[in-house]
Coordinates of C-alpha atoms and ligand atoms in Angstrom, one line a residue:
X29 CA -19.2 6.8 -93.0
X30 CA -17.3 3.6 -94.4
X31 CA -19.6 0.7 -93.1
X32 CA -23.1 0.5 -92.1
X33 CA -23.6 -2.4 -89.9
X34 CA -25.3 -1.0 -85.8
X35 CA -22.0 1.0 -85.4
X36 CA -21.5 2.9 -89.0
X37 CA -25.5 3.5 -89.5
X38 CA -26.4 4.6 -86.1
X39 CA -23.5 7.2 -85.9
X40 CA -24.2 8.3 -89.5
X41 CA -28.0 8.9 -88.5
X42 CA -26.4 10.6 -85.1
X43 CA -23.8 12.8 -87.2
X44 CA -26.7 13.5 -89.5
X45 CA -29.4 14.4 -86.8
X46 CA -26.6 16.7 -85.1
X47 CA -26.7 19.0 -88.4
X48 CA -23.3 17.3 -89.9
X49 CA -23.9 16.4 -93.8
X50 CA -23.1 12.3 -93.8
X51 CA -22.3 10.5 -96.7
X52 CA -22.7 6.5 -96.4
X53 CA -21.5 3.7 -97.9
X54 CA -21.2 0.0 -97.7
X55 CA -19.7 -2.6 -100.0
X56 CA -22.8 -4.8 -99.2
X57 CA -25.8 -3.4 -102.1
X58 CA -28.5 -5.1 -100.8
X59 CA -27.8 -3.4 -97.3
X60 CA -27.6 -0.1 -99.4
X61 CA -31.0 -0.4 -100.9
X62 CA -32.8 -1.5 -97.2
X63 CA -31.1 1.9 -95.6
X64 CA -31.9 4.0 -98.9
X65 CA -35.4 3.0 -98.1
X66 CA -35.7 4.2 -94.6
X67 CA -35.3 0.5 -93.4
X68 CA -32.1 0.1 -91.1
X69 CA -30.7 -3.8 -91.5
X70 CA -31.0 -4.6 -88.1
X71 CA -33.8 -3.7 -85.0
X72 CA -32.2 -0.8 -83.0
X73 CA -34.8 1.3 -80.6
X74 CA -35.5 4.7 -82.9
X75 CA -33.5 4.0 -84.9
X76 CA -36.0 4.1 -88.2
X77 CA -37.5 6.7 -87.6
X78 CA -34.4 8.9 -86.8
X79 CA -33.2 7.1 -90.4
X80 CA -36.2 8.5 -92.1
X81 CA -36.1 11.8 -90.9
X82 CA -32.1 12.5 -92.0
X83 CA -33.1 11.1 -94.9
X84 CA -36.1 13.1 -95.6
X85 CA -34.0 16.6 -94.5
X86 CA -31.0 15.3 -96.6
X87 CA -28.6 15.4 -94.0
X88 CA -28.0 11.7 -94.8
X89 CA -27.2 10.4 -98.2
X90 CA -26.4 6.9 -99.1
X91 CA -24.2 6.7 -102.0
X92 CA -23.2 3.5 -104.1
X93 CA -19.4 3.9 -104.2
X94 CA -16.3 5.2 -102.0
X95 CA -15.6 7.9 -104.8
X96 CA -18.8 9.2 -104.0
X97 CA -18.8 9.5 -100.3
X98 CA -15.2 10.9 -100.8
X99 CA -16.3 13.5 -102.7
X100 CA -17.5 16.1 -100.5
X101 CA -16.0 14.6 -97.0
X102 CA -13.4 16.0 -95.0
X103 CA -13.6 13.3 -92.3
X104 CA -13.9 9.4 -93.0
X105 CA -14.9 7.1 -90.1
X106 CA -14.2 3.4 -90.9
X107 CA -16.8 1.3 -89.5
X108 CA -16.1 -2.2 -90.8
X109 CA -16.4 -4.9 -88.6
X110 CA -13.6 -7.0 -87.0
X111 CA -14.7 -10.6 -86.8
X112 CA -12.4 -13.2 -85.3
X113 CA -9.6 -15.9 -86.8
X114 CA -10.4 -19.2 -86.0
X115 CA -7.2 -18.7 -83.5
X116 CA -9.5 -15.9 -81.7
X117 CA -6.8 -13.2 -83.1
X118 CA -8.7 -10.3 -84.7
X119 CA -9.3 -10.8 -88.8
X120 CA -7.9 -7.2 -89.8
X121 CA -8.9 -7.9 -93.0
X122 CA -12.3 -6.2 -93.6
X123 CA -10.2 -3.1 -92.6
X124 CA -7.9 -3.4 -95.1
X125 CA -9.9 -4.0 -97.7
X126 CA -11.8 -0.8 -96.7
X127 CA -9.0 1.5 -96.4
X128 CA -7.4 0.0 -99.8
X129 CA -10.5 0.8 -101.7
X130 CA -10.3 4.6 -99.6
X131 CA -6.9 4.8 -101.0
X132 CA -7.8 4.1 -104.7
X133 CA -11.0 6.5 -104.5
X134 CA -9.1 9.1 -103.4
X135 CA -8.1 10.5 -106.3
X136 CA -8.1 14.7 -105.1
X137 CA -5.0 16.3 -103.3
X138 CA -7.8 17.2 -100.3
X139 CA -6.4 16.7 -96.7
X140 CA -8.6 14.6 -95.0
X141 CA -9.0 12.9 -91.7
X142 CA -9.5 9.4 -91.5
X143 CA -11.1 7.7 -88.1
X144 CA -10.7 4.4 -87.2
X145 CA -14.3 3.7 -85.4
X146 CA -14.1 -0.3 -85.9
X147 CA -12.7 -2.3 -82.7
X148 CA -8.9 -3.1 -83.6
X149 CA -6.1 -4.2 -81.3
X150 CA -3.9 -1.7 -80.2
X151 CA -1.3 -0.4 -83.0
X152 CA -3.8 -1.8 -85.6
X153 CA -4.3 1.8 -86.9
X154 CA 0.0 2.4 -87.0
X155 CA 0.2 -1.5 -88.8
X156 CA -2.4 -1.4 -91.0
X157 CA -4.0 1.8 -91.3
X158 CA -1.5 4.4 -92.2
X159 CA 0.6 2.2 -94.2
X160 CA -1.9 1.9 -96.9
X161 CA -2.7 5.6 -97.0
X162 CA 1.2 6.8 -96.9
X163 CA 1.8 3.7 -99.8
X164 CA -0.8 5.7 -102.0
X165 CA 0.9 9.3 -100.9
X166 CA -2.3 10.7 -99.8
X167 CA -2.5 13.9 -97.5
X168 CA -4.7 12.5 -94.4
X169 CA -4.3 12.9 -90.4
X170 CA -5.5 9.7 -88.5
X171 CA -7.2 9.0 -85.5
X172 CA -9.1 6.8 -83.2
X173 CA -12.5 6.7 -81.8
X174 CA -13.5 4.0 -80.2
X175 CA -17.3 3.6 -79.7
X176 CA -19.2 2.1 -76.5
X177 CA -22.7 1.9 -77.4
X178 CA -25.0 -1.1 -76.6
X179 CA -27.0 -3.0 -78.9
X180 CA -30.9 -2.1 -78.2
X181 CA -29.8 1.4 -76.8
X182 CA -27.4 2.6 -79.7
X183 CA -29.3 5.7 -80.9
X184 CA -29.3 7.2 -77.4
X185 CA -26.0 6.2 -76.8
X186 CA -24.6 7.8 -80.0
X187 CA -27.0 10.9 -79.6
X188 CA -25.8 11.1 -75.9
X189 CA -22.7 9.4 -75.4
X190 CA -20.9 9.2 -71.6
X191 CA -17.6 9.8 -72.6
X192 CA -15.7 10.7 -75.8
X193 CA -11.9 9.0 -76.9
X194 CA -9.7 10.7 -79.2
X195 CA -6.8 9.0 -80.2
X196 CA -5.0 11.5 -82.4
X197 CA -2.1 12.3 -84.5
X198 CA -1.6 15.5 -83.6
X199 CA -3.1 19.0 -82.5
X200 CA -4.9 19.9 -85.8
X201 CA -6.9 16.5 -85.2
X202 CA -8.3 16.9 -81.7
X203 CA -9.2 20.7 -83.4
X204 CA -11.1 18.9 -86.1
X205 CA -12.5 16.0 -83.7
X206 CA -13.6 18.3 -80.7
X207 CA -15.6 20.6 -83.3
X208 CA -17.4 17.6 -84.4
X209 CA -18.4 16.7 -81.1
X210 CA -18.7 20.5 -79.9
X211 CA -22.8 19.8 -79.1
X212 CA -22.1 17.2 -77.0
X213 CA -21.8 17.4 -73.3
X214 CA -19.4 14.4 -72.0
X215 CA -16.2 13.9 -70.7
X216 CA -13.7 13.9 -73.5
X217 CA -10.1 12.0 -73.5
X218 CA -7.9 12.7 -75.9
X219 CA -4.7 10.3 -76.4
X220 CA -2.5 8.3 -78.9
X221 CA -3.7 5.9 -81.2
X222 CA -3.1 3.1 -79.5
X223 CA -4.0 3.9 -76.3
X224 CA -7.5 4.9 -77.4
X225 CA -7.4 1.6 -79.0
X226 CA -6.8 0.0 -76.0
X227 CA -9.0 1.7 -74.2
X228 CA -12.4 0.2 -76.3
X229 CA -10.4 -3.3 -75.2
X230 CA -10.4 -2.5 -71.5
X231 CA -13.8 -1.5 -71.7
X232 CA -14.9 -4.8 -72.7
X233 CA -12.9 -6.9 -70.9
X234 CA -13.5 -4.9 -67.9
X235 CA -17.3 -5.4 -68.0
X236 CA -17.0 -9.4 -69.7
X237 CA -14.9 -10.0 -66.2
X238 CA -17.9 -8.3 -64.1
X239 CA -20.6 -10.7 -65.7
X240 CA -18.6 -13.4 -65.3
X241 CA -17.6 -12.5 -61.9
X242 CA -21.4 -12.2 -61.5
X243 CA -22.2 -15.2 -62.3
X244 CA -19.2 -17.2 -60.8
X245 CA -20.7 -15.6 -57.3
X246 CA -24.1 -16.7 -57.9
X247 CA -23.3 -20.1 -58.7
X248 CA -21.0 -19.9 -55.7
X249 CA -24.2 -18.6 -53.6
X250 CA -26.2 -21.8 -54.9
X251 CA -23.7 -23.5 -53.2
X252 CA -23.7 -22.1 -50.4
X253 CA -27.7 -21.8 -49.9
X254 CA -27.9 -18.0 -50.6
X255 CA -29.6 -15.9 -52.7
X256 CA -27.7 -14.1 -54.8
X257 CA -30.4 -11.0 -54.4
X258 CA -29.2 -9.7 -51.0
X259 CA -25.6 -10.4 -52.0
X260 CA -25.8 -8.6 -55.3
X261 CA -27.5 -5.4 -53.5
X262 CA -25.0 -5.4 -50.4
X263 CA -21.9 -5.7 -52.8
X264 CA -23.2 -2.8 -55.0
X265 CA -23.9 -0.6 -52.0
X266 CA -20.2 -0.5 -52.3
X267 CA -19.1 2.9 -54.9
X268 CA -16.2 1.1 -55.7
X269 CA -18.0 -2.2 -56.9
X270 CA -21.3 -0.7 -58.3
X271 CA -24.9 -2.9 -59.3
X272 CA -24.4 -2.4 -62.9
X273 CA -23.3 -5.2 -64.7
X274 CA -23.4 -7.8 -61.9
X275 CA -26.8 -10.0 -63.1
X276 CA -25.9 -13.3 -63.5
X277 CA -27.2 -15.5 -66.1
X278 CA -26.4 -18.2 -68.8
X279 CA -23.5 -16.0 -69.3
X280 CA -22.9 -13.0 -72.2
X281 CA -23.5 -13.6 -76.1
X282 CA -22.9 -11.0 -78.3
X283 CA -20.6 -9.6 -81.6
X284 CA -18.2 -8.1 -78.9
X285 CA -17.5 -9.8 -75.4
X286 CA -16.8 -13.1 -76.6
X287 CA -15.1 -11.7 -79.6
X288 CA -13.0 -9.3 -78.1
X289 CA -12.3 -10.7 -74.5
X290 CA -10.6 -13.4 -77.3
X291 CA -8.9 -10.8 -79.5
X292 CA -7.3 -9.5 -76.0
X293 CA -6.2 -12.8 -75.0
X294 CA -5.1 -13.9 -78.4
X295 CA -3.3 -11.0 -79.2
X296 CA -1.6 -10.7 -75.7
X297 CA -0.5 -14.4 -75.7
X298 CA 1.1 -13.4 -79.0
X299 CA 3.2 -10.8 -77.3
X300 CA 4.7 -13.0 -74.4
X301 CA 1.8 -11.9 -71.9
X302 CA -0.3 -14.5 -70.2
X303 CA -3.7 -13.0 -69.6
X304 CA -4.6 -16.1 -67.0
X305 CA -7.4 -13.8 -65.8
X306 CA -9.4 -13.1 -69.1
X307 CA -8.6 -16.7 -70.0
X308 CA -10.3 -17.9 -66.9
X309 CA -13.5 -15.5 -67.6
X310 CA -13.7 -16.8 -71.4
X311 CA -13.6 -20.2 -69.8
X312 CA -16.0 -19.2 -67.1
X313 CA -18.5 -18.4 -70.1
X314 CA -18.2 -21.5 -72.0
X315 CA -19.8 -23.3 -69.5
X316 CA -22.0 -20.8 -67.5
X317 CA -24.8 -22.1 -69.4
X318 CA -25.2 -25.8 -68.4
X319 CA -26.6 -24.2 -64.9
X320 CA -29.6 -23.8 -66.8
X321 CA -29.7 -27.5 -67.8
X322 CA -28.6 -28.7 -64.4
X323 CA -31.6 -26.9 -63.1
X324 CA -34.1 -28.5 -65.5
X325 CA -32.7 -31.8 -64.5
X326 CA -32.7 -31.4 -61.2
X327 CA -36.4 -31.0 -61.8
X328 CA -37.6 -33.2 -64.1
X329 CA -34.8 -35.9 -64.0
X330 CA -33.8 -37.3 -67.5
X331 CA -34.8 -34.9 -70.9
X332 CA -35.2 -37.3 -73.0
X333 CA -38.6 -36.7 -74.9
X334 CA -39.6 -33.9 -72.5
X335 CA -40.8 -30.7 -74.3
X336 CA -38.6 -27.3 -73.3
X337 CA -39.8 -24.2 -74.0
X338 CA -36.9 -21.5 -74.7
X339 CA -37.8 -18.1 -74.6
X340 CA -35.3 -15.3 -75.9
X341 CA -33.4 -16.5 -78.7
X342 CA -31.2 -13.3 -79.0
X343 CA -28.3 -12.9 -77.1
X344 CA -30.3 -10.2 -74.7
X345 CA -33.5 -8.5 -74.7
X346 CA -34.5 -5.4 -77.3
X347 CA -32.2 -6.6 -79.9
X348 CA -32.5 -9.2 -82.9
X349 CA -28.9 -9.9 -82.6
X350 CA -28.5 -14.0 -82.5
X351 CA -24.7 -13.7 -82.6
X352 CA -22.6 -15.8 -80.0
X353 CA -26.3 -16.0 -78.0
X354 CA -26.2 -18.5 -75.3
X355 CA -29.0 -19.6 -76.8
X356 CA -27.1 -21.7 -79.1
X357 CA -25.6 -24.1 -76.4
X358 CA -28.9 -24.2 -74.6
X359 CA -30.8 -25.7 -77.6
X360 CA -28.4 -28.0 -78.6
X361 CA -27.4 -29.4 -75.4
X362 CA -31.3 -29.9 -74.6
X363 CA -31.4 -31.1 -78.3
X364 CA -28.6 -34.0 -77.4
X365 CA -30.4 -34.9 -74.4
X366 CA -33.2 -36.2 -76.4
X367 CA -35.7 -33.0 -75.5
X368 CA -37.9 -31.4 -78.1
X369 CA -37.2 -27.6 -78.1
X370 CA -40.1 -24.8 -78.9
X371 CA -38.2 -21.5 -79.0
X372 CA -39.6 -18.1 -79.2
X373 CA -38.4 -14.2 -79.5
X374 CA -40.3 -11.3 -80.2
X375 CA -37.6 -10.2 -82.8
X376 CA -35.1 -13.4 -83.1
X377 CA -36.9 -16.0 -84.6
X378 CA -35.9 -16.4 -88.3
X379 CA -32.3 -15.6 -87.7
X380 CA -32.0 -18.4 -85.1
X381 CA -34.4 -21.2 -86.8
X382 CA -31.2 -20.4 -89.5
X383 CA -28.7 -21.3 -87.0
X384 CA -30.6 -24.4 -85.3
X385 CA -33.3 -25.3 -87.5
X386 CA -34.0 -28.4 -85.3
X387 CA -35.4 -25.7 -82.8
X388 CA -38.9 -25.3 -83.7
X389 CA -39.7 -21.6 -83.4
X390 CA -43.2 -20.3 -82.8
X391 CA -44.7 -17.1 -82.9
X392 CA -45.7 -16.6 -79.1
X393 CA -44.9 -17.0 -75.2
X394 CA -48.0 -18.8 -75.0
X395 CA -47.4 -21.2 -77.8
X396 CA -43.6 -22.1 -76.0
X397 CA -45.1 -23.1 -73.4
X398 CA -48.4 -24.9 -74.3
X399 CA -47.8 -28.7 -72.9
X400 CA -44.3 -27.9 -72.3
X401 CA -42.5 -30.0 -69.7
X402 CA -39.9 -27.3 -68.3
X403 CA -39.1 -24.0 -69.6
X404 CA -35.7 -21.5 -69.8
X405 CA -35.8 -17.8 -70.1
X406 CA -32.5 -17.1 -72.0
X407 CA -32.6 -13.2 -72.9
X408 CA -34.0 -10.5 -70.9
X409 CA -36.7 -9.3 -73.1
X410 CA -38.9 -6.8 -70.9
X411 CA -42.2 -8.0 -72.0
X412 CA -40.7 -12.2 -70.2
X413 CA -40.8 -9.6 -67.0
X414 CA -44.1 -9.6 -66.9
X415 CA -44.8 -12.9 -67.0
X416 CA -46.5 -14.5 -63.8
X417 CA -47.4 -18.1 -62.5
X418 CA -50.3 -17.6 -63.9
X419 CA -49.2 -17.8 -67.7
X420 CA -47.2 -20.6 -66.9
X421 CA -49.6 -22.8 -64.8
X422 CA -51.9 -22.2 -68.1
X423 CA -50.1 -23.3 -70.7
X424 CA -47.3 -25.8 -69.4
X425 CA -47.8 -29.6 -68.9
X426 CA -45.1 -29.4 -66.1
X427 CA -44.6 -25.9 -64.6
X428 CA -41.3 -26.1 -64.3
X429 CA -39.7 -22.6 -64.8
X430 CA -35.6 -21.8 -65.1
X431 CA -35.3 -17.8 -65.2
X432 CA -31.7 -17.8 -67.4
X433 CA -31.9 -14.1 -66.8
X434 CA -33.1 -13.2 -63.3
X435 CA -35.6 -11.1 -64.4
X436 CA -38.5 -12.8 -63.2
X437 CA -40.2 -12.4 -59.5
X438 CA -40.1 -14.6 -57.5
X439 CA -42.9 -13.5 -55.8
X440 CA -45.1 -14.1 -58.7
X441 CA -44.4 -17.6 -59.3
X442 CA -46.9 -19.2 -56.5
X443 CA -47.0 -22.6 -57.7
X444 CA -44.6 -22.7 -60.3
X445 CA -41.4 -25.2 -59.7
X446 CA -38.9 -22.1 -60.4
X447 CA -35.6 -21.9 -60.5
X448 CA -33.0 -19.2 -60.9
X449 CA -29.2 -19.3 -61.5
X450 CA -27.7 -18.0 -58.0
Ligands
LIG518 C1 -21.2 -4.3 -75.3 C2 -20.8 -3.2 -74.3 O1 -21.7 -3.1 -73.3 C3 -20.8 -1.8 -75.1 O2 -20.4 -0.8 -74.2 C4 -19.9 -2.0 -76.3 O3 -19.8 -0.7 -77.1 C5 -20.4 -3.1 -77.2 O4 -20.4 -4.3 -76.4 C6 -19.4 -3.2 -78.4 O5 -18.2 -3.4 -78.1 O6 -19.8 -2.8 -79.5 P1 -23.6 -5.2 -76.2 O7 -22.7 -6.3 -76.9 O8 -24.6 -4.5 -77.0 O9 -22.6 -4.1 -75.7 O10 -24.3 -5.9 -75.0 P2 -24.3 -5.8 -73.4 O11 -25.5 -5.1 -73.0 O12 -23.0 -5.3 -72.9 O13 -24.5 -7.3 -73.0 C7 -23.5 -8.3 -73.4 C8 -23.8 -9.6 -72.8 O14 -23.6 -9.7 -71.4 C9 -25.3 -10.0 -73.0 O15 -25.4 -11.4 -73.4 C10 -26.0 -9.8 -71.7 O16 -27.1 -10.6 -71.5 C11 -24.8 -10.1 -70.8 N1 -24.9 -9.5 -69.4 C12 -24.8 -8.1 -69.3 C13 -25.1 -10.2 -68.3 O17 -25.2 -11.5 -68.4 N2 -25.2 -9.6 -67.1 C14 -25.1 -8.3 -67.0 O18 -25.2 -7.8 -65.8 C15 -25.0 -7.5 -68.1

């Protein structure tokens, strides 16, 4: 497993907990260490423990170079992310620095299989992969297999997946590949290369489009007076539409929606497509979160010197994942109005006093909101579910409440000023 970030680690400790015998590596030491000591980089439900366990039955080794997780591997699954250009196109460099330093640890005539796990643009395995490995006259079979977990349910998602893609090179691959996955019980696709590759893409897009869809509806309902509840329920009534994936919000954050949904449209426009649609839904995003502003100046007028509370600093509940989180615009928007922000997560916190240390972070709900004038839930942490008029009506100086998330009810804000997008 070439890359531990919540991808390579969680399907090593997966691999590992299904009997396989996982070899893992990353170029980053210090990383390395943290894993070697049963402590994964990042917060992922189970995920420790499960890391301790593989490690204690030696089903999981961490090794400190490529030669070393070469060594006894038939099958090599690149993990490594794929950030964006400034352009939005994907940066397929991380990948080919990994497969480089594959090629020069491969020193044995063994046949191997290499898997291309990380999120690339369709062909990226033909352009960038296989030339590499076919430039150092190695003996490998490639293939692609996208993954679809989510961040703060990665283990069961891994452990249990919903569907399986091979993209393959040939018969002896999907052989290899299916026995692999022979003790799981999901649908399994098996294509080309590139069409797997495409097929992580769709994925994403598909789902960016429903959020945004989501949330152009509900601002559309505002509009129009309604509640977004009763129009979110009859719409999903409908098999073909389906609930999932329709909650509208400050709109989505994350290492993969913005960065892929971008990827998409970069690489398409590049090609002499014109992906209008996914260029509206980018567009859609950027701005989805001023709602929650408007709101808190449609209650309390002008920010300037008012105290906001901002609770959920990651980009969604159960993770501590700050990347792309729509918390970012929210806190420095309120910041430019002239409003003191308090923020708080239950997991977020230092990584997002590093990106906006003008944000004064705290170490509890009840210290956000203590003598604040207005407050915004930004990511739907299960525990801000819970929260009732009563622990505003205590604490704030203004109970005015904007739920970024729609998690909160309604019901239970008797006396609260609240407000919800939609
Ligand atoms: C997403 C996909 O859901 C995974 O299937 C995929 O494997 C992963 O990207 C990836 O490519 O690695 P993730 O980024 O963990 O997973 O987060 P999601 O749970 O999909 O949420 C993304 C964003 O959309 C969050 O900011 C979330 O708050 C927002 N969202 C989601 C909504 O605003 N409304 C919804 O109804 C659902």
């Amino acid at each position: 497993m070439v890359g531990l970030g919540p991808v390579g680690l969680t399907t090593a400790v997966a691999f590992a907990a299904q009997r396989n015998q996982v070899f893992a590596f990353d170029i980053e030491s210090s990383r390395r260490k943290e894993i070697l000591g049963g402590k994964p980089p990042f917060h992922e439900k189970g995920l420790e423990a499960a890391l301790r366990k593989v490690l204690r039955e030696k089903r999981l080794s961490v090794v400190h170079t490529m030669s070393e997780a070469l060594r006894s591997s038939s099958i090599v699954f690149l993990c490594v992310g794929t950030p964006s250009k400034a352009d939005g196109r994907m940066d397929e460099g991380p990948l080919g620095e990994a497969v480089k330093s594959l090629a020069a640890a491969w020193q044995d005539a063994k046949r191997r299989l290499v898997v291309v796990k990380s999120t690339v643009i369709p062909g990226t395995t033909d352009t960038v992969v296989r030339p590499i490995l076919e430039g150092a006259k190695l003996p490998f079979r490639l293939a692609v297999n996208p993954e679809f977990l989510q961040e703060g349910r990665a283990l069961e998602g891994a452990m249990a997946p919903d569907r399986i893609v091979l993209g393959i090179d040939g018969p002896e691959t999907g052989r290899v590949l299916r026995a692999l996955y022979r003790s799981t019980k999901c649908p399994v696709l098996v294509t080309d290369l590139r069409t797997a590759e495409a097929i992580k893409y769709a994925t994403n897009a598909f789902l960016a489009t429903k959020v945004a869809f989501a949330n152009e509806l509900a601002n559309l309902c505002q509009a129009f007076g309604i509640s977004y509840d009763d129009v979110h329920h009859g719409i999903g009534l409908d098999p073909r539409v389906n609930p999932r994936f329709l909650v509208p919000g400050v709109g989505f954050g994350g290492s993969c929606f913005p960065k892929d949904v971008r990827a998409l449209v970069a690489a398409g426009r590049h090609r002499g497509a014109e992906p209008r649609l996914l260029e509206a839904v980018l567009a859609q995003n950027e701005v989805q979160y001023m709602r929650s502003i408007a709101l808190l100046e449609e209650e309390l007028g002008n920010l300037q010197g008012k105290r906001i509370a901002l609770l959920g600093l990651a980009f969604k509940g159960d993770t501590d994942d700050v990347r792309e989180t729509r918390a970012i615009p929210i806190a420095r928007t309120l910041l430019s109005k002239g409003a003191v922000v308090v923020g708080y997560d239950p997991l977020a916190g230092p990584a997002f006093s590093r990106l906006v240390p003008e944000v004064k972070v705290v170490g509890s709900v009840t210290e956000a909101l203590e003598g604040a004038n207005g407050a915004v839930l930004q990511a739907d942490w299960r525990a801000f579910a819970r929260l009732t008029a009563k622990d505003f009506l205590a604490a704030m100086a203004t109970p005015v409440v904007v739920d970024g998330r729609r998690i909160l009810n309604p019901k239970k804000m008797r006396g609260v000023r609240f407000r919800r997008i939609g």
